[in-house]
Amino acid sequence: MSDSTLGGRATVGAIVVLVTAIAAGAADWPQWGGTGSKNMAADEKHLPESFVPGAKDTASGTIETGTAKNVKWARKVCQSTYSSPVVAGGKVFLCGRHGRGGSISCLDEKTGMILWQWTGGPAAHSFGICGSPVVEGDRLYVVNQGCIVMCMDVNGQPAGPGKRKPRVLWTFDMKKAFNTEPADVHCGSCVIDGDLLYAATSNGIDPLGPRGKKMFIYNKAYKGGRIIVDDPRVYAPTAPNAPNVVVFDKTSGRLVARDDTPITKNLLKGQWSSLGVGDVAGRRLVFYGGGDGVCYAFEALKTVPVREVKLKTVWSFDCNPAEYKGDGKMPMIVRYYHGDSRWGGTHNKNDGKYKGIGEIIATPVFHKNRIYVATGRDASMGRGRGALQCIDAAKTGDATKTARLWTYQGLDWTSSTVSIADGLVYVADVAGRLHCVDAETGRPYWVHETKAKSLMGSTLVADGKVYVPTPRGLYILAAGKEKRPITHVNLGASVHSTPIAANGTLYVTSSKGWIWAVGKAK
């Protein structure tokens, strides 16, 4: 055998190894939504149709041996979590709450062993870090509960006395820089495009803050003793001139751009949507769902600016149908709060029939030159009529009248991001219903009732199954035009975050800070 033959075979072997490595990397789920399109669908196969979560050993933070089925490992990593995990480079990352602050945990993908944890940050309504991190190479980017953008080394501190401890590379305090105040909590996830990191500021109206205490007055004649104030000035945001979307040099953390939209002037309550990216007709766009109920597309920056610039808005689309806005006699912001079913004087009977404007809490999903996104509200406000919009992403300007391809109004308000697979769109609503509609036309095929109120998570479609996180646990249905429920898994707590699938494993979390790595038994 000649040396040249050996060299050729070695080259082929190296190529095979490289291709295998690339394929394995492609099966990671390194950010919210898996990719920049934010479609909650994975290409994973051989995922189980059901699993038994096992008996929890609270002392060790793991499950008791022999009590679980189709579970590779499980671990309690924080006190609570609303965040979805991400998987990259052999590691699993999950954000949550520790005490009154936040937590970021890095676990070994194969064993679930905790490699390092970050805890800290300011107190923030006991939610902790709600957004998911984005991982690229050896860096992790996330916005913590204090609206601080953090860049961290995924490997933690180098070997030595600091081993197993986190390593923060840079931070940017958006509250300090812009005087922003989120409604309840920051919830958006960042997205990377080239050398740039896009983030949402979550600027909003905080009902628990000093200004927000004026939103309700005491009156014994109404339930709970509180009635909504009809003065629109009460609902002004803390930072009316703050940006909504900002851009950083991902290497240094330098602020390089911000949006120039009217979102804050028309803000309803909060901004909890995440950003996505996609290519449309040769143009790179960044998509964002505003707290004014409008979906925006920005022109992506091609290079890192030397000086700070304003993002160019390519198009905007008002996702609230005209009939949801009333007759114009009541200020829009006041009408919005009269749709809160909790308070006296509300117009909302909490039966799903109320037609009222909502924010975009879900992440816009880019699929085949279209944007799919639905309107919604904070689930604690109750039920109301939502609207799932299909938008032509190739339009420009105010595209509300020109870009609408179809609207589905058979759902309640929702904070759920859609899943699209095999020509079907799946979306859950706050009433606990799963809807399946045609991606091309919006034609509804079926609705499944889980009877789980205040559903906040998003669906995941993978391996011919739809995974639905609810306060009553995880529901699993067959994907397709015919409704076929498969099973319901009780995890002993609510499931508020979205399941993900990576490298042949399904990852599910519970609100009490547990994470399960689910896979078929070998």
JSON list of C-alpha atoms in Angstrom, two decimals, residues 170-330:
[
{"chain": "A", "resi": 170, "resn": "TRP", "atom": "CA", "xyz": [-18.45, 42.00, 29.56]},
{"chain": "A", "resi": 171, "resn": "THR", "atom": "CA", "xyz": [-21.75, 43.55, 30.67]},
{"chain": "A", "resi": 172, "resn": "PHE", "atom": "CA", "xyz": [-24.00, 46.41, 29.60]},
{"chain": "A", "resi": 173, "resn": "ASP", "atom": "CA", "xyz": [-26.56, 47.84, 32.04]},
{"chain": "A", "resi": 174, "resn": "MET", "atom": "CA", "xyz": [-29.59, 48.90, 29.97]},
{"chain": "A", "resi": 175, "resn": "LYS", "atom": "CA", "xyz": [-31.47, 50.28, 32.96]},
{"chain": "A", "resi": 176, "resn": "LYS", "atom": "CA", "xyz": [-28.57, 52.55, 33.81]},
{"chain": "A", "resi": 177, "resn": "ALA", "atom": "CA", "xyz": [-27.96, 53.57, 30.20]},
{"chain": "A", "resi": 178, "resn": "PHE", "atom": "CA", "xyz": [-31.58, 54.17, 29.14]},
{"chain": "A", "resi": 179, "resn": "ASN", "atom": "CA", "xyz": [-33.57, 54.47, 32.42]},
{"chain": "A", "resi": 180, "resn": "THR", "atom": "CA", "xyz": [-35.77, 51.60, 31.24]},
{"chain": "A", "resi": 181, "resn": "GLU", "atom": "CA", "xyz": [-38.22, 49.82, 33.52]},
{"chain": "A", "resi": 182, "resn": "PRO", "atom": "CA", "xyz": [-39.70, 46.52, 32.32]},
{"chain": "A", "resi": 183, "resn": "ALA", "atom": "CA", "xyz": [-43.28, 45.54, 33.06]},
{"chain": "A", "resi": 184, "resn": "ASP", "atom": "CA", "xyz": [-42.81, 42.82, 35.68]},
{"chain": "A", "resi": 185, "resn": "VAL", "atom": "CA", "xyz": [-39.63, 41.35, 34.19]},
{"chain": "A", "resi": 186, "resn": "HIS", "atom": "CA", "xyz": [-37.25, 41.34, 31.23]},
{"chain": "A", "resi": 187, "resn": "CYS", "atom": "CA", "xyz": [-38.11, 38.33, 29.09]},
{"chain": "A", "resi": 188, "resn": "GLY", "atom": "CA", "xyz": [-36.58, 38.67, 25.63]},
{"chain": "A", "resi": 189, "resn": "SER", "atom": "CA", "xyz": [-33.73, 36.59, 24.21]},
{"chain": "A", "resi": 190, "resn": "CYS", "atom": "CA", "xyz": [-30.89, 38.01, 22.13]},
{"chain": "A", "resi": 191, "resn": "VAL", "atom": "CA", "xyz": [-30.00, 37.02, 18.58]},
{"chain": "A", "resi": 192, "resn": "ILE", "atom": "CA", "xyz": [-26.58, 37.06, 16.91]},
{"chain": "A", "resi": 193, "resn": "ASP", "atom": "CA", "xyz": [-26.04, 38.14, 13.32]},
{"chain": "A", "resi": 194, "resn": "GLY", "atom": "CA", "xyz": [-22.42, 38.14, 12.21]},
{"chain": "A", "resi": 195, "resn": "ASP", "atom": "CA", "xyz": [-20.38, 40.30, 14.59]},
{"chain": "A", "resi": 196, "resn": "LEU", "atom": "CA", "xyz": [-23.48, 41.90, 16.08]},
{"chain": "A", "resi": 197, "resn": "LEU", "atom": "CA", "xyz": [-25.71, 41.07, 19.03]},
{"chain": "A", "resi": 198, "resn": "TYR", "atom": "CA", "xyz": [-29.33, 42.31, 18.91]},
{"chain": "A", "resi": 199, "resn": "ALA", "atom": "CA", "xyz": [-31.24, 42.68, 22.18]},
{"chain": "A", "resi": 200, "resn": "ALA", "atom": "CA", "xyz": [-34.58, 44.03, 23.37]},
{"chain": "A", "resi": 201, "resn": "THR", "atom": "CA", "xyz": [-34.61, 46.53, 26.25]},
{"chain": "A", "resi": 202, "resn": "SER", "atom": "CA", "xyz": [-38.05, 45.37, 27.53]},
{"chain": "A", "resi": 203, "resn": "ASN", "atom": "CA", "xyz": [-38.94, 48.99, 28.25]},
{"chain": "A", "resi": 204, "resn": "GLY", "atom": "CA", "xyz": [-42.48, 49.06, 29.62]},
{"chain": "A", "resi": 205, "resn": "ILE", "atom": "CA", "xyz": [-44.96, 50.25, 32.21]},
{"chain": "A", "resi": 206, "resn": "ASP", "atom": "CA", "xyz": [-44.28, 48.61, 35.55]},
{"chain": "A", "resi": 207, "resn": "PRO", "atom": "CA", "xyz": [-47.58, 48.12, 37.43]},
{"chain": "A", "resi": 208, "resn": "LEU", "atom": "CA", "xyz": [-45.67, 47.26, 40.60]},
{"chain": "A", "resi": 209, "resn": "GLY", "atom": "CA", "xyz": [-43.46, 50.36, 40.51]},
{"chain": "A", "resi": 210, "resn": "PRO", "atom": "CA", "xyz": [-44.08, 53.82, 42.02]},
{"chain": "A", "resi": 211, "resn": "ARG", "atom": "CA", "xyz": [-45.85, 55.12, 38.91]},
{"chain": "A", "resi": 212, "resn": "GLY", "atom": "CA", "xyz": [-47.87, 51.98, 38.46]},
{"chain": "A", "resi": 213, "resn": "LYS", "atom": "CA", "xyz": [-49.49, 52.25, 41.89]},
{"chain": "A", "resi": 214, "resn": "LYS", "atom": "CA", "xyz": [-51.67, 55.00, 40.45]},
{"chain": "A", "resi": 215, "resn": "MET", "atom": "CA", "xyz": [-53.21, 52.63, 37.91]},
{"chain": "A", "resi": 216, "resn": "PHE", "atom": "CA", "xyz": [-55.87, 51.40, 40.34]},
{"chain": "A", "resi": 217, "resn": "ILE", "atom": "CA", "xyz": [-57.90, 53.26, 42.98]},
{"chain": "A", "resi": 218, "resn": "TYR", "atom": "CA", "xyz": [-59.62, 51.73, 45.98]},
{"chain": "A", "resi": 219, "resn": "ASN", "atom": "CA", "xyz": [-63.40, 51.40, 45.76]},
{"chain": "A", "resi": 220, "resn": "LYS", "atom": "CA", "xyz": [-65.39, 48.94, 47.91]},
{"chain": "A", "resi": 221, "resn": "ALA", "atom": "CA", "xyz": [-68.11, 48.73, 45.27]},
{"chain": "A", "resi": 222, "resn": "TYR", "atom": "CA", "xyz": [-65.93, 46.59, 43.02]},
{"chain": "A", "resi": 223, "resn": "LYS", "atom": "CA", "xyz": [-64.39, 43.15, 43.37]},
{"chain": "A", "resi": 224, "resn": "GLY", "atom": "CA", "xyz": [-61.02, 43.24, 45.05]},
{"chain": "A", "resi": 225, "resn": "GLY", "atom": "CA", "xyz": [-61.68, 46.83, 46.02]},
{"chain": "A", "resi": 226, "resn": "ARG", "atom": "CA", "xyz": [-59.81, 48.19, 43.01]},
{"chain": "A", "resi": 227, "resn": "ILE", "atom": "CA", "xyz": [-61.05, 49.91, 39.90]},
{"chain": "A", "resi": 228, "resn": "ILE", "atom": "CA", "xyz": [-59.11, 50.95, 36.81]},
{"chain": "A", "resi": 229, "resn": "VAL", "atom": "CA", "xyz": [-58.18, 54.62, 36.40]},
{"chain": "A", "resi": 230, "resn": "ASP", "atom": "CA", "xyz": [-59.43, 56.25, 33.19]},
{"chain": "A", "resi": 231, "resn": "ASP", "atom": "CA", "xyz": [-56.69, 58.90, 32.99]},
{"chain": "A", "resi": 232, "resn": "PRO", "atom": "CA", "xyz": [-54.30, 57.89, 30.16]},
{"chain": "A", "resi": 233, "resn": "ARG", "atom": "CA", "xyz": [-51.47, 59.95, 31.71]},
{"chain": "A", "resi": 234, "resn": "VAL", "atom": "CA", "xyz": [-51.23, 57.40, 34.51]},
{"chain": "A", "resi": 235, "resn": "TYR", "atom": "CA", "xyz": [-49.98, 54.76, 32.09]},
{"chain": "A", "resi": 236, "resn": "ALA", "atom": "CA", "xyz": [-46.96, 56.64, 30.77]},
{"chain": "A", "resi": 237, "resn": "PRO", "atom": "CA", "xyz": [-43.75, 54.54, 30.65]},
{"chain": "A", "resi": 238, "resn": "THR", "atom": "CA", "xyz": [-40.88, 55.42, 32.94]},
{"chain": "A", "resi": 239, "resn": "ALA", "atom": "CA", "xyz": [-38.55, 56.03, 29.99]},
{"chain": "A", "resi": 240, "resn": "PRO", "atom": "CA", "xyz": [-40.63, 57.45, 27.09]},
{"chain": "A", "resi": 241, "resn": "ASN", "atom": "CA", "xyz": [-37.57, 58.13, 24.95]},
{"chain": "A", "resi": 242, "resn": "ALA", "atom": "CA", "xyz": [-35.71, 54.88, 25.56]},
{"chain": "A", "resi": 243, "resn": "PRO", "atom": "CA", "xyz": [-34.89, 52.52, 22.70]},
{"chain": "A", "resi": 244, "resn": "ASN", "atom": "CA", "xyz": [-36.71, 49.22, 22.29]},
{"chain": "A", "resi": 245, "resn": "VAL", "atom": "CA", "xyz": [-34.11, 47.34, 20.26]},
{"chain": "A", "resi": 246, "resn": "VAL", "atom": "CA", "xyz": [-30.37, 47.85, 20.69]},
{"chain": "A", "resi": 247, "resn": "VAL", "atom": "CA", "xyz": [-27.32, 46.40, 18.98]},
{"chain": "A", "resi": 248, "resn": "PHE", "atom": "CA", "xyz": [-23.88, 45.61, 20.39]},
{"chain": "A", "resi": 249, "resn": "ASP", "atom": "CA", "xyz": [-20.49, 44.65, 19.08]},
{"chain": "A", "resi": 250, "resn": "LYS", "atom": "CA", "xyz": [-20.62, 41.06, 20.34]},
{"chain": "A", "resi": 251, "resn": "THR", "atom": "CA", "xyz": [-16.89, 41.00, 21.06]},
{"chain": "A", "resi": 252, "resn": "SER", "atom": "CA", "xyz": [-16.55, 44.15, 23.15]},
{"chain": "A", "resi": 253, "resn": "GLY", "atom": "CA", "xyz": [-20.09, 44.94, 24.30]},
{"chain": "A", "resi": 254, "resn": "ARG", "atom": "CA", "xyz": [-19.98, 48.41, 22.75]},
{"chain": "A", "resi": 255, "resn": "LEU", "atom": "CA", "xyz": [-23.40, 49.87, 21.90]},
{"chain": "A", "resi": 256, "resn": "VAL", "atom": "CA", "xyz": [-23.49, 50.49, 18.14]},
{"chain": "A", "resi": 257, "resn": "ALA", "atom": "CA", "xyz": [-27.16, 51.00, 17.20]},
{"chain": "A", "resi": 258, "resn": "ARG", "atom": "CA", "xyz": [-30.71, 51.49, 18.44]},
{"chain": "A", "resi": 259, "resn": "ASP", "atom": "CA", "xyz": [-34.16, 51.55, 16.88]},
{"chain": "A", "resi": 260, "resn": "ASP", "atom": "CA", "xyz": [-36.10, 54.68, 15.97]},
{"chain": "A", "resi": 261, "resn": "THR", "atom": "CA", "xyz": [-39.69, 53.43, 16.21]},
{"chain": "A", "resi": 262, "resn": "PRO", "atom": "CA", "xyz": [-42.80, 54.91, 17.94]},
{"chain": "A", "resi": 263, "resn": "ILE", "atom": "CA", "xyz": [-43.30, 51.81, 20.11]},
{"chain": "A", "resi": 264, "resn": "THR", "atom": "CA", "xyz": [-42.89, 53.57, 23.46]},
{"chain": "A", "resi": 265, "resn": "LYS", "atom": "CA", "xyz": [-45.38, 56.30, 22.54]},
{"chain": "A", "resi": 266, "resn": "ASN", "atom": "CA", "xyz": [-48.02, 53.63, 21.94]},
{"chain": "A", "resi": 267, "resn": "LEU", "atom": "CA", "xyz": [-46.91, 51.18, 24.62]},
{"chain": "A", "resi": 268, "resn": "LEU", "atom": "CA", "xyz": [-49.68, 49.09, 26.19]},
{"chain": "A", "resi": 269, "resn": "LYS", "atom": "CA", "xyz": [-47.89, 47.48, 29.13]},
{"chain": "A", "resi": 270, "resn": "GLY", "atom": "CA", "xyz": [-44.76, 45.47, 28.48]},
{"chain": "A", "resi": 271, "resn": "GLN", "atom": "CA", "xyz": [-42.33, 44.25, 25.86]},
{"chain": "A", "resi": 272, "resn": "TRP", "atom": "CA", "xyz": [-41.46, 40.59, 26.19]},
{"chain": "A", "resi": 273, "resn": "SER", "atom": "CA", "xyz": [-40.82, 39.51, 22.61]},
{"chain": "A", "resi": 274, "resn": "SER", "atom": "CA", "xyz": [-37.50, 38.21, 21.28]},
{"chain": "A", "resi": 275, "resn": "LEU", "atom": "CA", "xyz": [-35.69, 39.04, 18.06]},
{"chain": "A", "resi": 276, "resn": "GLY", "atom": "CA", "xyz": [-35.22, 36.94, 14.93]},
{"chain": "A", "resi": 277, "resn": "VAL", "atom": "CA", "xyz": [-33.43, 37.28, 11.59]},
{"chain": "A", "resi": 278, "resn": "GLY", "atom": "CA", "xyz": [-34.00, 36.17, 8.01]},
{"chain": "A", "resi": 279, "resn": "ASP", "atom": "CA", "xyz": [-33.18, 36.90, 4.36]},
{"chain": "A", "resi": 280, "resn": "VAL", "atom": "CA", "xyz": [-35.96, 38.31, 2.19]},
{"chain": "A", "resi": 281, "resn": "ALA", "atom": "CA", "xyz": [-35.45, 39.14, -1.49]},
{"chain": "A", "resi": 282, "resn": "GLY", "atom": "CA", "xyz": [-31.71, 39.61, -1.02]},
{"chain": "A", "resi": 283, "resn": "ARG", "atom": "CA", "xyz": [-32.11, 41.76, 2.08]},
{"chain": "A", "resi": 284, "resn": "ARG", "atom": "CA", "xyz": [-31.20, 40.70, 5.61]},
{"chain": "A", "resi": 285, "resn": "LEU", "atom": "CA", "xyz": [-33.94, 41.65, 8.09]},
{"chain": "A", "resi": 286, "resn": "VAL", "atom": "CA", "xyz": [-34.28, 41.63, 11.88]},
{"chain": "A", "resi": 287, "resn": "PHE", "atom": "CA", "xyz": [-37.80, 40.98, 13.20]},
{"chain": "A", "resi": 288, "resn": "TYR", "atom": "CA", "xyz": [-39.34, 42.19, 16.46]},
{"chain": "A", "resi": 289, "resn": "GLY", "atom": "CA", "xyz": [-42.79, 42.08, 18.07]},
{"chain": "A", "resi": 290, "resn": "GLY", "atom": "CA", "xyz": [-43.51, 45.40, 19.76]},
{"chain": "A", "resi": 291, "resn": "GLY", "atom": "CA", "xyz": [-45.32, 46.22, 22.97]},
{"chain": "A", "resi": 292, "resn": "ASP", "atom": "CA", "xyz": [-47.67, 48.32, 20.83]},
{"chain": "A", "resi": 293, "resn": "GLY", "atom": "CA", "xyz": [-49.01, 45.25, 19.02]},
{"chain": "A", "resi": 294, "resn": "VAL", "atom": "CA", "xyz": [-47.02, 46.05, 15.88]},
{"chain": "A", "resi": 295, "resn": "CYS", "atom": "CA", "xyz": [-44.51, 43.71, 14.22]},
{"chain": "A", "resi": 296, "resn": "TYR", "atom": "CA", "xyz": [-41.38, 45.44, 12.91]},
{"chain": "A", "resi": 297, "resn": "ALA", "atom": "CA", "xyz": [-38.69, 44.52, 10.39]},
{"chain": "A", "resi": 298, "resn": "PHE", "atom": "CA", "xyz": [-35.35, 46.33, 10.57]},
{"chain": "A", "resi": 299, "resn": "GLU", "atom": "CA", "xyz": [-32.58, 46.31, 8.02]},
{"chain": "A", "resi": 300, "resn": "ALA", "atom": "CA", "xyz": [-29.74, 44.28, 9.52]},
{"chain": "A", "resi": 301, "resn": "LEU", "atom": "CA", "xyz": [-26.40, 46.04, 9.87]},
{"chain": "A", "resi": 302, "resn": "LYS", "atom": "CA", "xyz": [-23.80, 44.67, 7.47]},
{"chain": "A", "resi": 303, "resn": "THR", "atom": "CA", "xyz": [-20.76, 45.67, 9.52]},
{"chain": "A", "resi": 304, "resn": "VAL", "atom": "CA", "xyz": [-20.01, 46.94, 13.01]},
{"chain": "A", "resi": 305, "resn": "PRO", "atom": "CA", "xyz": [-20.49, 50.75, 12.94]},
{"chain": "A", "resi": 306, "resn": "VAL", "atom": "CA", "xyz": [-17.67, 52.95, 14.18]},
{"chain": "A", "resi": 307, "resn": "ARG", "atom": "CA", "xyz": [-20.21, 55.30, 15.77]},
{"chain": "A", "resi": 308, "resn": "GLU", "atom": "CA", "xyz": [-23.71, 54.61, 17.06]},
{"chain": "A", "resi": 309, "resn": "VAL", "atom": "CA", "xyz": [-26.37, 54.60, 14.33]},
{"chain": "A", "resi": 310, "resn": "LYS", "atom": "CA", "xyz": [-30.16, 54.27, 14.09]},
{"chain": "A", "resi": 311, "resn": "LEU", "atom": "CA", "xyz": [-31.67, 51.07, 12.76]},
{"chain": "A", "resi": 312, "resn": "LYS", "atom": "CA", "xyz": [-33.67, 51.51, 9.57]},
{"chain": "A", "resi": 313, "resn": "THR", "atom": "CA", "xyz": [-37.26, 50.30, 9.79]},
{"chain": "A", "resi": 314, "resn": "VAL", "atom": "CA", "xyz": [-38.07, 48.44, 6.56]},
{"chain": "A", "resi": 315, "resn": "TRP", "atom": "CA", "xyz": [-41.70, 47.70, 7.37]},
{"chain": "A", "resi": 316, "resn": "SER", "atom": "CA", "xyz": [-44.25, 47.62, 10.17]},
{"chain": "A", "resi": 317, "resn": "PHE", "atom": "CA", "xyz": [-47.48, 45.64, 10.51]},
{"chain": "A", "resi": 318, "resn": "ASP", "atom": "CA", "xyz": [-50.23, 46.32, 13.06]},
{"chain": "A", "resi": 319, "resn": "CYS", "atom": "CA", "xyz": [-51.27, 42.86, 14.26]},
{"chain": "A", "resi": 320, "resn": "ASN", "atom": "CA", "xyz": [-54.43, 44.01, 16.07]},
{"chain": "A", "resi": 321, "resn": "PRO", "atom": "CA", "xyz": [-57.53, 43.80, 13.83]},
{"chain": "A", "resi": 322, "resn": "ALA", "atom": "CA", "xyz": [-59.53, 47.03, 13.58]},
{"chain": "A", "resi": 323, "resn": "GLU", "atom": "CA", "xyz": [-62.50, 45.61, 15.50]},
{"chain": "A", "resi": 324, "resn": "TYR", "atom": "CA", "xyz": [-60.26, 45.00, 18.54]},
{"chain": "A", "resi": 325, "resn": "LYS", "atom": "CA", "xyz": [-59.62, 48.74, 18.90]},
{"chain": "A", "resi": 326, "resn": "GLY", "atom": "CA", "xyz": [-63.14, 49.87, 19.73]},
{"chain": "A", "resi": 327, "resn": "ASP", "atom": "CA", "xyz": [-64.95, 52.96, 18.51]},
{"chain": "A", "resi": 328, "resn": "GLY", "atom": "CA", "xyz": [-62.22, 55.44, 19.38]},
{"chain": "A", "resi": 329, "resn": "LYS", "atom": "CA", "xyz": [-64.18, 57.12, 22.19]},
{"chain": "A", "resi": 330, "resn": "MET", "atom": "CA", "xyz": [-61.89, 55.71, 24.86]}
]
